[in-house]
XYZ file of C-alpha atoms in Angstrom:
318
model
C 155.764 135.623 110.680
C 155.807 137.323 113.932
C 155.880 134.194 116.025
C 158.955 133.109 114.220
C 160.756 136.498 114.939
C 164.167 136.531 116.743
C 164.238 138.364 119.855
C 166.438 141.034 119.036
C 165.286 143.479 116.533
C 167.199 144.395 113.676
C 168.971 147.998 112.601
C 168.998 149.492 108.869
C 172.373 147.677 108.674
C 171.147 143.922 109.714
C 172.615 144.075 113.079
C 170.640 143.625 116.139
C 170.119 146.400 118.289
C 172.916 147.720 120.698
C 170.104 149.230 122.931
C 167.579 145.590 122.486
C 170.686 143.639 123.991
C 171.611 146.052 127.074
C 167.871 145.262 127.972
C 167.832 141.935 127.775
C 171.420 141.427 129.546
C 170.667 144.211 132.213
C 167.135 141.744 132.642
C 168.765 138.684 132.911
C 172.079 140.218 135.077
C 170.140 142.448 137.548
C 166.938 142.197 137.289
C 166.878 138.288 137.805
C 168.878 138.117 140.544
C 166.510 140.571 142.538
C 163.786 138.557 141.566
C 165.501 135.856 143.078
C 165.004 136.928 146.571
C 161.602 137.209 146.657
C 161.169 133.429 146.946
C 164.130 133.319 149.356
C 162.564 135.371 151.596
C 159.201 134.175 151.175
C 160.767 130.640 152.503
C 162.406 132.203 155.443
C 159.086 133.975 156.267
C 156.848 130.596 155.926
C 159.478 128.738 158.115
C 159.238 131.701 161.003
C 154.976 131.079 160.595
C 155.801 127.242 161.002
C 158.163 127.428 163.895
C 155.802 130.064 165.522
C 153.246 127.524 165.195
C 150.924 129.229 162.559
C 151.939 127.846 160.038
C 148.141 128.114 158.098
C 149.152 131.488 157.506
C 151.148 130.453 155.051
C 148.187 130.144 152.634
C 147.416 133.621 153.088
C 150.362 134.604 151.635
C 148.781 132.934 147.741
C 147.575 136.229 146.742
C 150.197 138.411 147.213
C 152.887 135.458 145.752
C 150.732 135.549 142.880
C 150.577 139.285 142.164
C 154.176 139.800 142.869
C 155.151 137.672 140.166
C 152.871 138.842 138.052
C 154.019 142.438 138.713
C 157.430 141.412 137.963
C 156.495 139.633 135.037
C 154.669 143.282 134.226
C 157.714 145.051 134.674
C 160.145 142.957 132.874
C 157.675 142.953 129.684
C 157.560 146.945 130.177
C 161.267 146.997 129.912
C 161.738 144.503 126.888
C 159.490 146.567 125.215
C 160.365 149.634 125.608
C 163.873 148.277 124.131
C 162.098 147.122 120.886
C 162.698 143.759 121.692
C 160.913 140.926 119.824
C 158.349 138.850 122.105
C 158.685 140.894 125.521
C 155.961 139.053 127.430
C 157.744 135.393 126.621
C 160.856 136.557 127.452
C 160.268 138.463 130.637
C 158.346 135.569 131.465
C 161.053 133.029 131.154
C 163.574 135.561 133.136
C 160.861 135.632 135.820
C 159.912 131.911 135.950
C 163.664 131.027 135.815
C 164.196 133.755 139.337
C 161.321 132.028 141.063
C 162.361 128.509 140.255
C 166.086 128.724 140.748
C 166.152 129.110 144.607
C 163.683 126.347 144.960
C 165.530 124.026 142.720
C 168.929 124.435 144.407
C 167.418 124.122 147.505
C 165.523 120.804 147.236
C 167.480 118.992 143.831
C 171.094 120.802 144.234
C 172.091 121.964 147.396
C 175.591 121.604 146.707
C 175.914 123.395 143.868
C 176.499 126.912 145.631
C 179.237 129.599 143.811
C 179.600 131.426 147.289
C 179.139 128.743 149.831
C 179.835 131.178 152.642
C 176.771 133.262 151.339
C 173.612 130.958 150.143
C 171.177 133.771 149.403
C 174.398 135.742 146.999
C 175.051 131.985 145.562
C 171.273 131.924 144.264
C 171.284 135.289 142.916
C 174.777 134.433 140.994
C 172.678 131.451 139.838
C 169.975 132.983 139.100
C 171.841 135.346 136.853
C 174.067 132.978 135.084
C 171.435 130.829 134.373
C 168.818 133.642 132.939
C 171.943 135.114 130.940
C 172.958 131.875 129.140
C 169.659 130.856 128.318
C 168.539 134.621 126.954
C 172.015 134.526 125.084
C 170.816 131.220 123.400
C 168.302 133.362 121.941
C 170.731 136.208 120.727
C 172.994 134.196 119.474
C 170.605 132.339 117.434
C 169.570 135.535 116.464
C 172.637 135.765 114.477
C 172.409 132.407 112.814
C 172.379 132.462 108.713
C 168.801 131.830 107.603
C 165.261 133.078 107.782
C 164.152 130.662 110.528
C 163.918 132.113 113.964
C 162.494 130.729 116.769
C 161.641 133.124 119.889
C 162.419 131.993 123.232
C 162.513 128.525 122.332
C 166.378 128.578 122.117
C 166.207 129.907 125.880
C 163.425 127.676 127.170
C 165.601 124.477 125.792
C 168.863 126.315 127.707
C 167.484 126.625 130.882
C 165.738 123.462 131.062
C 169.358 121.777 130.211
C 171.064 123.681 132.872
C 168.204 123.020 135.572
C 169.063 119.217 134.553
C 172.641 119.326 134.957
C 172.437 121.416 138.340
C 171.578 118.068 140.707
C 174.840 116.388 139.025
C 177.406 119.400 139.622
C 175.848 119.284 143.014
C 176.844 115.573 143.741
C 180.222 116.112 141.931
C 180.986 119.297 144.170
C 179.635 117.148 147.037
C 182.074 114.258 146.380
C 184.784 116.744 146.069
C 184.350 118.034 149.571
C 184.033 114.693 151.054
C 187.052 113.729 149.251
C 189.217 116.999 150.638
C 187.497 116.588 153.989
C 188.538 112.842 154.210
C 192.442 114.338 153.053
C 192.375 116.528 155.676
C 191.665 114.465 157.804
C 194.001 111.771 157.231
C 196.608 114.071 156.431
C 196.801 116.592 159.501
C 196.161 113.516 161.942
C 199.029 113.793 164.825
C 200.072 110.788 165.518
C 200.737 107.194 163.737
C 197.718 105.823 161.968
C 196.849 101.751 162.196
C 196.054 99.905 159.292
C 194.920 97.192 158.060
C 197.355 95.524 155.475
C 195.468 92.130 154.310
C 194.498 91.311 150.401
C 191.230 90.784 151.481
C 190.152 93.687 153.244
C 190.300 97.218 150.953
C 190.158 100.526 152.681
C 187.034 102.509 151.489
C 186.071 105.344 153.788
C 187.658 107.483 156.925
C 185.813 109.879 159.680
C 187.065 111.489 162.704
C 185.073 110.167 166.067
C 185.284 111.379 169.253
C 188.609 110.349 170.334
C 189.526 108.549 167.082
C 190.376 108.330 163.666
C 188.686 105.586 161.931
C 188.873 103.658 158.864
C 186.251 101.562 157.222
C 187.516 98.511 155.473
C 185.378 95.992 153.141
C 185.987 92.628 152.208
C 184.976 91.189 148.869
C 181.289 90.451 150.388
C 180.955 94.096 151.613
C 181.222 93.339 155.315
C 182.560 96.309 157.141
C 185.248 96.164 159.906
C 186.314 99.502 161.233
C 189.904 100.323 162.666
C 190.155 103.312 165.251
C 193.179 104.633 166.071
C 192.807 106.806 169.390
C 193.665 110.419 170.206
C 193.654 112.166 173.303
C 193.666 110.521 176.754
C 192.997 107.388 175.764
C 195.368 107.115 172.751
C 198.552 105.474 174.964
C 198.847 103.450 178.352
C 196.892 100.505 179.991
C 194.302 102.859 181.466
C 193.704 103.722 177.344
C 193.174 100.414 176.350
C 190.994 99.058 179.240
C 188.892 102.217 179.021
C 185.222 101.528 179.791
C 186.149 97.820 181.291
C 184.751 99.093 184.884
C 181.260 99.219 183.644
C 178.986 96.522 185.252
C 177.741 95.584 181.701
C 181.281 95.201 179.901
C 183.874 92.479 180.367
C 187.504 92.510 179.360
C 189.769 89.914 178.894
C 193.813 89.764 178.138
C 194.880 88.029 174.780
C 198.137 87.858 174.040
C 198.993 91.441 174.431
C 195.155 92.688 173.347
C 191.939 93.196 175.240
C 188.998 91.937 174.160
C 185.922 93.632 175.079
C 182.343 92.015 175.501
C 178.892 93.517 175.712
C 176.848 90.881 176.619
C 177.574 88.702 173.579
C 179.683 85.777 173.472
C 181.960 87.156 170.858
C 184.021 90.251 171.629
C 182.266 93.466 170.167
C 185.766 95.155 170.335
C 189.572 94.089 170.053
C 191.942 96.807 171.483
C 195.985 96.431 170.971
C 198.896 98.620 170.595
C 201.137 100.056 167.846
C 204.748 99.405 167.758
C 204.919 103.420 169.089
C 202.174 102.664 172.143
C 199.238 104.139 169.983
C 195.930 102.144 171.193
C 194.116 100.688 168.067
C 190.676 99.590 168.406
C 189.042 96.836 165.519
C 185.164 96.690 165.678
C 182.351 95.159 163.089
C 178.905 95.082 162.804
C 176.999 92.920 165.564
C 176.271 89.906 164.655
C 178.855 89.920 162.076
C 180.701 86.734 161.038
C 184.437 88.786 161.185
C 187.031 86.652 163.502
C 188.295 90.280 165.363
C 191.073 88.112 166.863
C 192.894 86.755 163.451
C 191.690 90.147 161.611
C 194.267 91.942 164.489
C 197.170 89.626 163.548
C 197.014 91.927 160.162
C 196.953 95.345 161.769
C 200.612 97.234 161.822
C 201.161 101.176 162.016
C 201.570 103.263 158.861
C 205.268 102.982 157.137
C 206.735 106.795 156.207
C 204.947 108.303 153.137
C 201.847 105.993 153.417
C 199.431 108.485 153.751
C 198.955 109.808 150.116
C 198.289 106.009 149.337
C 195.776 106.105 152.157
C 194.042 109.272 150.813
C 194.111 107.676 147.107
C 192.540 104.562 148.951
C 189.651 106.686 150.106
C 188.705 108.985 147.647
C 189.898 106.833 144.189
């Protein structure tokens, strides 16, 4: 039956025709990436119209969009048909839909799944070519299987759907890896001694570079956070640094055993600032209303040990 033919026609020798294979690969590797530029350009045009206040003008593109998609499908069909490919309309439609869907799918569900981060448009083209080629490649591989049953473009539909389902997972993995690399760089490149909260109740989970500080986030078994800020820049050392901001009317600072308790309208300190052994200023904070005793917690602060940064990285990225 025609509906159960494979995508590739057979030569008299029984092998798939080389011309048909070349036509399919050309459509996937060249045609699909070029088609994927259409939704990218359309999105940019829609953004420009929205920013200019003519957002309703987007509706005027609907007939154009439909016409261009139909034209691309028709051209793909003629191309495959000329090479003798079976089910040319189904195959061309699948490649066209893949090219239209990939940019939208990546933009909304898999923003980090970009093989070329510096060039999003090129990344879309590469991904489209890969998805279309793997999908149609599954059809061509199916044609080589022994047996009479052939499934048309069904293998491509399954593979393309599976790849689209995998893209968000890949994107999440790439985001996590990028975050780990950023955390490693922040810790390893920090230019002075890092303050560590050394207490079995508190575990290190996150690191962030903030304005004038490297902030470590620790959590206790109940999930309560406490933040250790190792200051940098002008306020990193000296009495002026540890009392920075104390001159404001709504801020009250009190000395406490070499540390400075900073109050902002409450009866408990909002910050506790102290020095490391080498004079670097450390600031300990918690969430407003948190039950954390900053004074007691600060007793567990210490400077990093030699070679400890790798274990700090592992704590944050592990």
